[in-house]
Amino acid sequence: MAGYTHLQPAQPIRFSHWLMSHMAAITRDAERLQQLIPRANQCPLGSGALAGNAFGVDREFLADELGFDGVTSNSLDSVCDRDFVAEFLMWHSMLLTHLSQLAEDLIINNMLKCVDMDDAYATGSSLMPQKKNPDALELLRGKAGVALGRSVGLMATLKGLPRAYNKDLQEDKVPLFDAVDTVKDCLAIATGVIVTMRPNPKMLMKALCPEMLATDLADYLVRKGVPFRETHHISGACVRLAEEQDVSIDTLTLEQLQKIDSRFEEDVLKVWDYVASVERKSSTGGTSKARVLEQIENCIAFAKTL
């Protein structure tokens, strides 16, 4: 499929590599949630109104019996601490931001007919029968803004509070409960979209263009010992020549290429191969088949630890 930067055709990548790019972000979200839990799971019991307990309550015993990871360290802080709520709201806004980015990518690919959305997650138009609107994805995208609003709203409440309890703190409940429900719903919808959508190989290939291999042309000369800062300009000259002649860059002849730089040889014509291009990107995290399979294996291994 076509890989884009600035929404401009950039380099060919595998569809699976694109999908795993979103899984990488969601994996980080899962890691953040794991890291959040020990900080949130501290027992405040025994803190009293603010000064602590006067009857020798064994706070560590209470925490252990109730399944907490430990006890809060300061009674005054305990009664007004809402870091655990604020941090969860920040986490959920980050997760929904990532789901929004996935949704936007899929909305664009749906528009280009590169993926087919299942009818369960799309709707038709009341006027135009040919339409198949990605409503579920648009709703996912919209939820990210609401999530950010919850996070900012609570932080704005917390910022002006003095120590110990204040009634303002009851405003933590609605955004927290709404955030939990929203995360559950959005993850369910995103999962449904992904498992039911169908990539369209024909349209994914159609989106590719030979100009995406201009970097491969530069890399060709790098492999012959030419510094990339030089090959970048040489490849750019080839792109410019193709544009001036209103032809595709892969139709330039060896003679034309050699007029730009004599170090081009006959094997340069092998550069115009999309599969070979992606297979050359074989560094860790790259788009070659072996590296994508490695990413999938790592993702599955991580999921098993949850």
CSV table of N, CA, C and O in Angstrom, one decimal, residues 18-33 89-107 136-137 139-148 182-183 186-187 189-191 193-194:
chain,number,residue,atom,x,y,z
A,18,TRP,N,1.3,-0.9,8.3
A,18,TRP,CA,0.4,0.2,8.7
A,18,TRP,C,-0.5,-0.1,9.9
A,18,TRP,O,-0.6,0.7,10.9
A,19,LEU,N,-1.1,-1.3,9.9
A,19,LEU,CA,-2.0,-1.7,10.9
A,19,LEU,C,-1.2,-1.8,12.3
A,19,LEU,O,-1.6,-1.4,13.3
A,20,MET,N,0.0,-2.4,12.2
A,20,MET,CA,0.8,-2.6,13.4
A,20,MET,C,1.3,-1.3,13.9
A,20,MET,O,1.7,-1.2,15.1
A,21,SER,N,1.4,-0.2,13.1
A,21,SER,CA,1.8,1.1,13.6
A,21,SER,C,0.8,1.6,14.6
A,21,SER,O,1.2,2.2,15.6
A,22,HIS,N,-0.5,1.3,14.4
A,22,HIS,CA,-1.5,1.7,15.3
A,22,HIS,C,-1.5,0.8,16.5
A,22,HIS,O,-1.7,1.2,17.7
A,23,MET,N,-1.2,-0.5,16.3
A,23,MET,CA,-1.0,-1.4,17.5
A,23,MET,C,0.1,-1.0,18.4
A,23,MET,O,0.1,-1.2,19.6
A,24,ALA,N,1.2,-0.5,17.8
A,24,ALA,CA,2.3,0.0,18.6
A,24,ALA,C,1.9,1.1,19.6
A,24,ALA,O,2.2,1.1,20.8
A,25,ALA,N,1.0,2.0,19.1
A,25,ALA,CA,0.5,3.1,20.0
A,25,ALA,C,-0.4,2.5,21.1
A,25,ALA,O,-0.3,2.9,22.2
A,26,ILE,N,-1.3,1.6,20.7
A,26,ILE,CA,-2.2,1.0,21.6
A,26,ILE,C,-1.5,0.2,22.6
A,26,ILE,O,-1.9,0.1,23.8
A,27,THR,N,-0.4,-0.5,22.2
A,27,THR,CA,0.4,-1.3,23.2
A,27,THR,C,1.0,-0.3,24.2
A,27,THR,O,1.0,-0.7,25.4
A,28,ARG,N,1.5,0.8,23.8
A,28,ARG,CA,2.0,1.8,24.8
A,28,ARG,C,0.9,2.2,25.8
A,28,ARG,O,1.1,2.4,27.0
A,29,ASP,N,-0.3,2.4,25.3
A,29,ASP,CA,-1.5,2.7,26.1
A,29,ASP,C,-1.7,1.6,27.2
A,29,ASP,O,-2.0,2.0,28.3
A,30,ALA,N,-1.6,0.4,26.8
A,30,ALA,CA,-1.8,-0.7,27.7
A,30,ALA,C,-0.7,-0.7,28.8
A,30,ALA,O,-0.9,-0.9,29.9
A,31,GLU,N,0.5,-0.4,28.3
A,31,GLU,CA,1.7,-0.3,29.3
A,31,GLU,C,1.5,0.8,30.3
A,31,GLU,O,1.7,0.7,31.5
A,32,ARG,N,1.0,2.0,29.8
A,32,ARG,CA,0.7,3.1,30.7
A,32,ARG,C,-0.3,2.8,31.7
A,32,ARG,O,-0.2,3.2,32.9
A,33,LEU,N,-1.4,2.0,31.3
A,33,LEU,CA,-2.4,1.6,32.3
A,33,LEU,C,-1.8,0.7,33.3
A,33,LEU,O,-2.2,0.8,34.5
A,89,LEU,N,-7.8,10.0,33.6
A,89,LEU,CA,-8.4,10.8,32.5
A,89,LEU,C,-7.4,11.2,31.5
A,89,LEU,O,-7.7,11.2,30.3
A,90,MET,N,-6.2,11.4,31.9
A,90,MET,CA,-5.1,11.7,30.9
A,90,MET,C,-4.8,10.5,30.1
A,90,MET,O,-4.7,10.5,28.8
A,91,TRP,N,-4.8,9.3,30.7
A,91,TRP,CA,-4.6,8.1,30.0
A,91,TRP,C,-5.7,7.8,29.0
A,91,TRP,O,-5.4,7.5,27.8
A,92,HIS,N,-6.9,8.0,29.4
A,92,HIS,CA,-8.1,7.7,28.5
A,92,HIS,C,-8.1,8.7,27.3
A,92,HIS,O,-8.4,8.4,26.2
A,93,SER,N,-7.6,10.0,27.6
A,93,SER,CA,-7.6,10.9,26.5
A,93,SER,C,-6.5,10.5,25.5
A,93,SER,O,-6.6,10.7,24.3
A,94,MET,N,-5.4,10.0,26.0
A,94,MET,CA,-4.3,9.5,25.1
A,94,MET,C,-4.8,8.3,24.3
A,94,MET,O,-4.6,8.2,23.0
A,95,LEU,N,-5.4,7.3,24.9
A,95,LEU,CA,-5.9,6.2,24.2
A,95,LEU,C,-6.9,6.6,23.1
A,95,LEU,O,-6.8,6.1,22.0
A,96,LEU,N,-7.9,7.4,23.5
A,96,LEU,CA,-8.9,7.8,22.5
A,96,LEU,C,-8.3,8.7,21.4
A,96,LEU,O,-8.8,8.7,20.3
A,97,THR,N,-7.2,9.4,21.7
A,97,THR,CA,-6.5,10.1,20.6
A,97,THR,C,-5.9,9.1,19.6
A,97,THR,O,-6.0,9.3,18.4
A,98,HIS,N,-5.3,8.0,20.1
A,98,HIS,CA,-4.8,7.0,19.2
A,98,HIS,C,-5.9,6.3,18.4
A,98,HIS,O,-5.7,6.0,17.3
A,99,LEU,N,-7.0,6.1,19.1
A,99,LEU,CA,-8.1,5.5,18.4
A,99,LEU,C,-8.7,6.4,17.3
A,99,LEU,O,-9.1,6.0,16.2
A,100,SER,N,-8.6,7.7,17.6
A,100,SER,CA,-9.1,8.7,16.7
A,100,SER,C,-8.2,8.8,15.5
A,100,SER,O,-8.6,8.9,14.3
A,101,GLN,N,-6.8,8.6,15.7
A,101,GLN,CA,-5.9,8.6,14.6
A,101,GLN,C,-6.1,7.4,13.7
A,101,GLN,O,-6.1,7.4,12.5
A,102,LEU,N,-6.4,6.2,14.3
A,102,LEU,CA,-6.8,5.0,13.6
A,102,LEU,C,-8.0,5.3,12.8
A,102,LEU,O,-8.1,4.9,11.6
A,103,ALA,N,-9.0,5.9,13.4
A,103,ALA,CA,-10.3,6.1,12.7
A,103,ALA,C,-10.1,7.0,11.5
A,103,ALA,O,-10.6,6.8,10.4
A,104,GLU,N,-9.3,8.1,11.7
A,104,GLU,CA,-9.0,9.0,10.6
A,104,GLU,C,-8.3,8.3,9.4
A,104,GLU,O,-8.7,8.5,8.2
A,105,ASP,N,-7.3,7.5,9.7
A,105,ASP,CA,-6.6,6.7,8.7
A,105,ASP,C,-7.6,5.9,7.9
A,105,ASP,O,-7.6,5.8,6.7
A,106,LEU,N,-8.5,5.2,8.6
A,106,LEU,CA,-9.5,4.3,8.0
A,106,LEU,C,-10.5,5.1,7.2
A,106,LEU,O,-11.0,4.6,6.2
A,107,ILE,N,-10.9,6.3,7.7
A,107,ILE,CA,-11.8,7.1,7.0
A,107,ILE,C,-11.2,7.5,5.6
A,107,ILE,O,-11.9,7.4,4.6
A,136,ALA,N,-19.3,4.9,12.4
A,136,ALA,CA,-18.6,4.4,13.6
A,136,ALA,C,-17.3,5.1,13.8
A,136,ALA,O,-16.9,5.4,14.9
A,137,LEU,N,-16.5,5.2,12.7
A,137,LEU,CA,-15.2,5.8,12.8
A,137,LEU,C,-15.3,7.3,13.1
A,137,LEU,O,-14.4,7.8,13.8
A,139,LEU,N,-17.6,8.7,14.8
A,139,LEU,CA,-17.9,8.8,16.3
A,139,LEU,C,-16.7,8.6,17.1
A,139,LEU,O,-16.5,9.2,18.1
A,140,LEU,N,-15.9,7.6,16.7
A,140,LEU,CA,-14.6,7.3,17.5
A,140,LEU,C,-13.8,8.6,17.5
A,140,LEU,O,-13.2,9.0,18.5
A,141,ARG,N,-13.6,9.2,16.3
A,141,ARG,CA,-12.8,10.4,16.1
A,141,ARG,C,-13.3,11.5,17.0
A,141,ARG,O,-12.5,12.2,17.6
A,142,GLY,N,-14.6,11.6,17.1
A,142,GLY,CA,-15.2,12.7,17.9
A,142,GLY,C,-15.0,12.5,19.4
A,142,GLY,O,-15.0,13.5,20.1
A,143,LYS,N,-15.0,11.3,19.8
A,143,LYS,CA,-14.8,11.0,21.3
A,143,LYS,C,-13.5,11.5,21.8
A,143,LYS,O,-13.4,11.8,23.1
A,144,ALA,N,-12.5,11.6,21.0
A,144,ALA,CA,-11.2,12.0,21.5
A,144,ALA,C,-11.2,13.5,22.1
A,144,ALA,O,-10.6,13.8,23.1
A,145,GLY,N,-12.0,14.3,21.4
A,145,GLY,CA,-12.1,15.7,21.8
A,145,GLY,C,-12.9,15.8,23.2
A,145,GLY,O,-12.5,16.6,24.1
A,146,VAL,N,-13.9,15.0,23.3
A,146,VAL,CA,-14.7,14.9,24.6
A,146,VAL,C,-13.8,14.4,25.7
A,146,VAL,O,-13.8,15.0,26.8
A,147,ALA,N,-13.0,13.4,25.4
A,147,ALA,CA,-12.1,12.9,26.4
A,147,ALA,C,-11.1,13.9,26.9
A,147,ALA,O,-10.8,14.0,28.1
A,148,LEU,N,-10.5,14.6,26.0
A,148,LEU,CA,-9.6,15.7,26.3
A,148,LEU,C,-10.2,16.7,27.2
A,148,LEU,O,-9.7,17.3,28.2
A,182,THR,N,-16.8,5.3,28.3
A,182,THR,CA,-16.4,5.6,26.9
A,182,THR,C,-15.3,4.7,26.4
A,182,THR,O,-15.3,4.3,25.3
A,183,VAL,N,-14.3,4.5,27.3
A,183,VAL,CA,-13.2,3.6,26.9
A,183,VAL,C,-13.7,2.2,26.5
A,183,VAL,O,-13.3,1.6,25.5
A,186,CYS,N,-15.6,2.5,23.1
A,186,CYS,CA,-14.7,2.8,22.0
A,186,CYS,C,-13.8,1.6,21.6
A,186,CYS,O,-13.6,1.3,20.4
A,187,LEU,N,-13.3,0.9,22.6
A,187,LEU,CA,-12.5,-0.3,22.3
A,187,LEU,C,-13.3,-1.3,21.7
A,187,LEU,O,-12.9,-2.0,20.7
A,189,ILE,N,-16.0,-0.9,19.7
A,189,ILE,CA,-16.3,-0.4,18.4
A,189,ILE,C,-15.0,-0.6,17.5
A,189,ILE,O,-15.1,-1.1,16.4
A,190,ALA,N,-13.9,-0.1,18.0
A,190,ALA,CA,-12.6,-0.2,17.2
A,190,ALA,C,-12.3,-1.7,16.9
A,190,ALA,O,-11.9,-2.0,15.8
A,191,THR,N,-12.5,-2.6,17.9
A,191,THR,CA,-12.3,-4.0,17.6
A,191,THR,C,-13.2,-4.5,16.6
A,191,THR,O,-12.7,-5.2,15.7
A,193,VAL,N,-14.7,-2.9,14.1
A,193,VAL,CA,-14.3,-2.3,12.8
A,193,VAL,C,-13.1,-3.1,12.2
A,193,VAL,O,-13.1,-3.5,11.1
A,194,ILE,N,-12.1,-3.3,13.1
A,194,ILE,CA,-10.9,-3.9,12.5
A,194,ILE,C,-11.1,-5.4,12.1
A,194,ILE,O,-10.7,-5.8,11.0
